[in-house]
Amino acid sequence: MSRPEYETLATSEKSREFLIVDGYGRPVINDDGVELIGAPLDSRSITKRELGDLKYGMQISIGLEQLLHPEIGAAVEHTGKFWSNPYSRVAVSMDPIMAVVYAHDPRAAGNHVRNLHKGIHGIDHAGRKFNALSPDAFYWAHNTFHRGVQNSAETYTTKSLDDMCREQLQLESTTWFSYYGMPMNMVPADYSANVVYRRNMLNNVLEMNPSAERAISMALDRRPPRPESLPRAVWFMAKTAIMPVTEVVSLLSIGELPADIRAKFNIPFSRSEQQQLDGLRDATKVLWNALPDAVRYYPSAYEDARRERNGRHKSRIDHAISLGTQAAKSALNGAKGFVPGF
């Protein structure tokens, strides 16, 4: 029997809450025996507002969180592709994940992400079996993306995020995860249940495995990995030139990790570094939010917002920037035909 496709079913036309049902129309129930409720991912959703914002890229600590899961850490070590060029791997991974929220067909996008993990399995450093499609590992990865959205909304915007908003965000996360077509028995029913879920993961599942240790050491040592395609001499000069960026990346990687994770794994973060992070957050609140949407948002997120406005731009400035971006893309695509090997 094929895997059921999960769907959201409105309880009423005006409701912001939805019952999650499987492909056979049956309510999806988690391990606690609770029917799962979701919320729409539309123009009013916190998820759409924050995930597609380019400042979400400051939530790079979620990558370290993911690697602390033994199966995810083992999968990264097993494939070996991540360490050969981590920058490219992260960039390539984000587009499919964002498509699950912003694409015309989120379920098709979710199926695509799930299929990318097929065939990644084996034995880890401790002799345990791992599988990239393990439901528990798959949901932990999703939960960290959700945590990143919440952290972005709480610390990098002037908008306040109260308990009602956190509850709303949790329901949106459930809808988001339903598009992957994965088992949902481990999904928390509400925000308080998510707090319990994360505490259990920290106490009983997460560990300092080889992948996590390697990534955290790089962040602490301000030691960005060299892409294998880049010669060592070139990388030495490039690494020196981007040193200020490396400092910021390290600050965000460690500083935006939840404090309880840093405490359990003895990951140092000084008071001075916390002050630097607070300054960066405050500066972002003031400067970033003043930018036009066409500059702030990923193209897929911006175009999705336009669709919800029936194709209209939010402002004339956004329209002009969008036209300039399209012209630049056309020029670049034209250049590819004239530059050998481009």
C-alpha atoms as one frame of an Amber mdcrd trajectory, in Angstrom:
protein
   0.000   0.000   0.000   1.346   3.442  -0.894   2.065   6.008   1.795  -1.023
   8.168   2.547  -0.794  11.815   1.518  -1.720  14.069   4.427  -4.152  16.901
   3.838  -5.559  19.779   5.835  -9.329  19.988   6.195 -10.975  23.226   7.341
 -13.325  22.910  10.305 -15.135  26.035   9.064 -14.707  28.609   6.320 -13.610
  31.350   8.735 -11.476  29.195  10.991  -7.710  29.661  11.168  -7.410  26.074
  12.395  -7.586  22.903  10.310  -7.954  19.254  11.072  -5.110  17.188   9.569
  -6.439  14.107   7.761  -4.675  11.416   5.747  -5.324  10.445   2.138  -8.273
   8.322   3.257  -9.964  11.215   5.081  -9.140   9.889   8.551  -7.946  12.293
  11.284  -4.221  11.979  11.953  -3.564  11.094  15.600  -0.186  11.405  17.312
   1.392   9.123  19.924  -0.465  10.935  22.697  -3.798  10.031  21.105  -4.528
  13.633  20.097  -5.965  14.621  16.724  -3.496  16.955  15.013  -4.627  20.460
  14.146  -2.917  22.704  11.609  -3.251  26.276  10.375  -3.183  27.699   6.829
   0.079  28.834   5.272  -1.210  32.013   3.670  -0.398  35.713   3.657  -1.415
  35.968   7.317   0.880  33.175   8.475   4.025  33.850  10.497   5.813  31.041
   8.654   5.402  32.660   5.241   6.381  36.037   6.619   9.624  34.810   8.192
  10.889  31.763   6.261  11.161  33.556   2.917  12.813  36.628   4.414  16.546
  36.668   3.566  17.367  37.411   7.192  16.236  33.834   7.918  19.731  32.992
   6.682  20.956  34.272  10.057  19.405  31.167  11.656  22.366  29.019  10.605
  22.503  27.437  14.062  19.682  25.126  12.965  22.273  23.202  10.942  24.225
  22.439  14.130  20.999  21.439  15.873  20.228  18.988  13.101  23.686  17.419
  13.172  23.313  16.680  16.898  20.676  14.087  15.979  22.630  10.807  15.631
  20.895   9.684  12.431  21.244  13.056  10.713  24.887  13.324  11.764  25.551
   9.811  10.474  23.788  10.521   7.165  25.978  13.582   6.583  29.136  11.571
   7.324  27.919   8.724   5.128  27.301  10.762   2.005  30.486  12.823   2.354
  29.105  15.381  -0.102  28.360  17.994   2.537  31.953  18.489   3.678  33.315
  18.694   0.126  31.361  21.940  -0.421  29.048  22.807   2.502  28.168  26.232
   1.087  26.758  24.774  -2.108  24.962  21.957  -0.251  23.189  24.394   2.053
  22.205  26.666  -0.825  20.909  23.752  -2.908  18.951  22.316   0.025  17.110
  25.519   0.901  15.249  25.890  -2.404  13.366  22.550  -2.170  12.571  23.136
   1.517  11.212  26.622   0.854   9.182  25.296  -2.058   7.137  23.213   0.406
   5.825  26.514   1.790   5.820  28.743  -1.308   5.242  26.475  -4.338   1.942
  26.145  -6.209   1.779  22.466  -5.184   3.252  22.076  -1.675   2.593  18.325
  -1.557   4.555  17.735  -4.755   7.365  19.861  -3.320   7.219  17.849  -0.091
   7.384  14.571  -1.999  10.446  15.868  -3.840  12.243  16.676  -0.565  11.356
  13.267   0.857  12.608  11.493  -2.265  15.956  13.282  -2.020  16.600  11.282
   1.159  15.956   7.856  -0.349  18.840   5.407  -0.295  20.781   7.227   2.443
  21.232   4.598   5.138  23.937   2.507   6.743  25.807   1.964  10.019  27.075
   4.897  12.113  30.328   5.301  14.074  28.815   3.454  17.067  27.561   0.479
  15.026  23.930   1.644  14.988  21.712   1.555  11.919  20.630   4.904  10.514
  18.249   5.993   7.769  17.762   9.511   6.431  14.041   8.710   6.093  13.692
   7.777   9.749  10.474   9.586  10.794  12.033  10.729  14.068  15.095  12.200
  12.341  13.009  13.722   9.556  10.744  15.459  12.052  13.666  16.733  14.148
  15.108  18.394  11.040  11.735  20.001  10.368  11.396  21.076  13.995  14.684
  22.962  13.793  13.447  24.875  10.723  10.315  25.718  12.696  12.467  26.812
  15.653  14.423  29.047  13.281  11.219  30.731  12.097  10.173  31.356  15.695
  13.594  32.701  16.666  13.685  34.980  13.641  10.281  36.397  14.527  11.152
  36.812  18.208  14.618  38.350  17.967  15.051  39.955  14.534  11.814  41.905
  14.064  10.097  44.725  15.887   6.880  42.692  15.965   6.207  41.030  19.309
   5.569  37.297  19.467   3.275  36.339  22.341   2.089  32.890  23.409  -0.886
  33.083  21.051   1.472  33.719  18.123   3.732  30.846  19.226   0.674  28.589
  19.316  -0.315  29.753  15.846   3.202  29.112  14.589   3.114  25.579  16.013
  -0.099  24.833  14.106   1.419  26.239  10.917   4.420  23.963  11.460   2.093
  20.954  11.636   0.513  21.898   8.296   3.981  22.427   6.809   5.172  19.002
   7.944   1.992  17.327   6.661   3.052  18.187   3.094   6.001  15.781   3.274
   3.744  12.738   3.448   5.725  11.328   6.386   4.295   9.572   9.469   3.127
  12.189  11.982   2.816  10.189  15.181   5.647  12.148  16.859   4.279  15.619
  15.975   3.413  17.711  19.077  -0.219  18.767  19.237   0.460  22.306  20.494
   3.168  24.687  21.645   3.435  23.325  25.198   3.736  19.789  23.816   6.516
  21.031  21.517   8.412  22.333  24.560   8.145  18.857  26.109   9.202  17.235
  22.814  12.332  19.374  22.535  13.258  18.740  26.192  13.003  14.988  25.611
  15.134  15.247  22.459  17.801  17.150  24.368  17.811  14.782  27.331  17.510
  11.459  25.531  18.365  11.688  21.821  20.786  14.437  20.819  24.490  13.636
  21.083  27.917  14.994  20.199  28.575  12.741  17.196  31.489  13.175  14.717
  29.541  15.412  12.301  28.270  17.709  15.032  31.674  17.901  16.700  33.355
  18.779  13.424  30.855  21.532  12.577  30.858  23.062  16.063  34.662  23.032
  16.202  34.799  24.886  12.887  32.403  27.522  14.205  34.287  27.958  17.490
  37.691  28.136  15.762  36.445  30.571  13.080  37.667  27.972  10.608  35.417
  27.879   7.523  35.776  24.695   5.451  37.556  24.979   2.113  35.498  23.918
  -0.922  37.395  21.038  -2.528  37.145  22.666  -5.958  39.084  25.716  -4.712
  42.937  25.524  -4.733  44.549  25.966  -1.320  46.458  29.108  -2.347  43.267
  30.767  -3.603  41.373  29.676  -0.496  44.031  31.209   1.774  43.510  34.625
   0.168  39.722  34.239   0.063  39.590  33.132   3.698  41.565  36.205   4.767
  39.281  38.504   2.763  36.096  37.086   4.273  37.373  37.040   7.859  34.781
  39.608   9.038  32.029  37.448   7.560  33.531  34.383   9.238  33.352  36.157
  12.601  29.648  36.935  12.108  28.904  33.386  10.944  30.591  31.987  14.045
  28.697  34.400  16.284  25.362  33.363  14.752  26.154  29.640  14.597  26.900
  29.410  18.314  24.912  32.345  19.678  21.596  31.396  18.101  21.788  27.840
  19.418  19.262  27.408  22.232  20.940  28.041  25.585  19.973  24.592  26.919
  21.787  22.906  24.009  24.907  24.989  24.596  24.770  24.126  28.300  24.385
  20.367  27.809  27.245  20.064  25.336  29.488  22.651  27.034  29.604  24.915
  23.978  31.188  28.182  25.129  29.576  31.557  24.467  30.911  34.506  26.443
  29.082  37.526  27.837  30.977  39.705  25.360  29.800  37.547  22.466  26.224
  37.761  23.756  26.504  41.556  23.744  27.752  41.460  20.147  24.845  39.226
  19.168  22.347  41.530  20.894  23.829  44.472  18.980  23.485  42.591  15.685
  19.863  41.747  16.482  19.045  45.368  17.338  20.734  46.679  14.180  18.815
  44.181  12.051  15.497  45.257  13.565  16.159  48.859  12.615  17.865  48.513
   9.245  16.535  45.334   7.671  12.856  46.026   8.173  13.232  49.332   6.299
  14.215  47.526   3.071  11.701  47.027   0.217  10.140  43.558   0.038  11.711
  42.866  -3.369  15.133  43.130  -1.712  14.240  41.416   1.563  12.623  38.243
   0.260  13.781  35.208  -1.677  12.370  35.331  -5.232  10.050  32.363  -4.620
   8.654  33.971  -1.471   8.212  37.345  -3.138   6.443  35.843  -6.149   4.169
  33.858  -3.849   3.210  37.087  -2.066   2.479  38.652  -5.456   0.175  35.772
  -6.351  -1.792  36.391  -3.160  -2.110  40.055  -4.255  -3.379  38.937  -7.684
  -0.048  39.679  -9.337   0.356  43.183  -7.914   3.601  44.508  -6.456   3.439
  45.960  -2.963   4.913  49.284  -4.121   6.408  51.027  -7.141   9.855  50.569
  -5.640   9.284  46.812  -5.429   8.078  46.830  -9.036  11.206  48.662 -10.231
  13.528  46.343  -8.298  11.712  43.297  -9.650  12.093  44.550 -13.235  15.797
  45.204 -12.640  16.293  41.715 -11.220  14.556  40.112 -14.202  16.691  42.154
 -16.633  19.871  41.075 -14.819  18.816  37.416 -15.004  18.089  37.717 -18.729
  21.478  39.319 -19.342  23.219  36.590 -17.344  21.388  33.824 -19.205  22.362
  35.462 -22.507  25.985  35.620 -21.448  26.049  31.903 -20.783  25.680  31.221
 -24.498  28.778  33.258 -25.317  31.173  32.256 -22.557  32.785  28.823 -23.144
  32.287  26.495 -20.205  30.101  28.948 -18.325
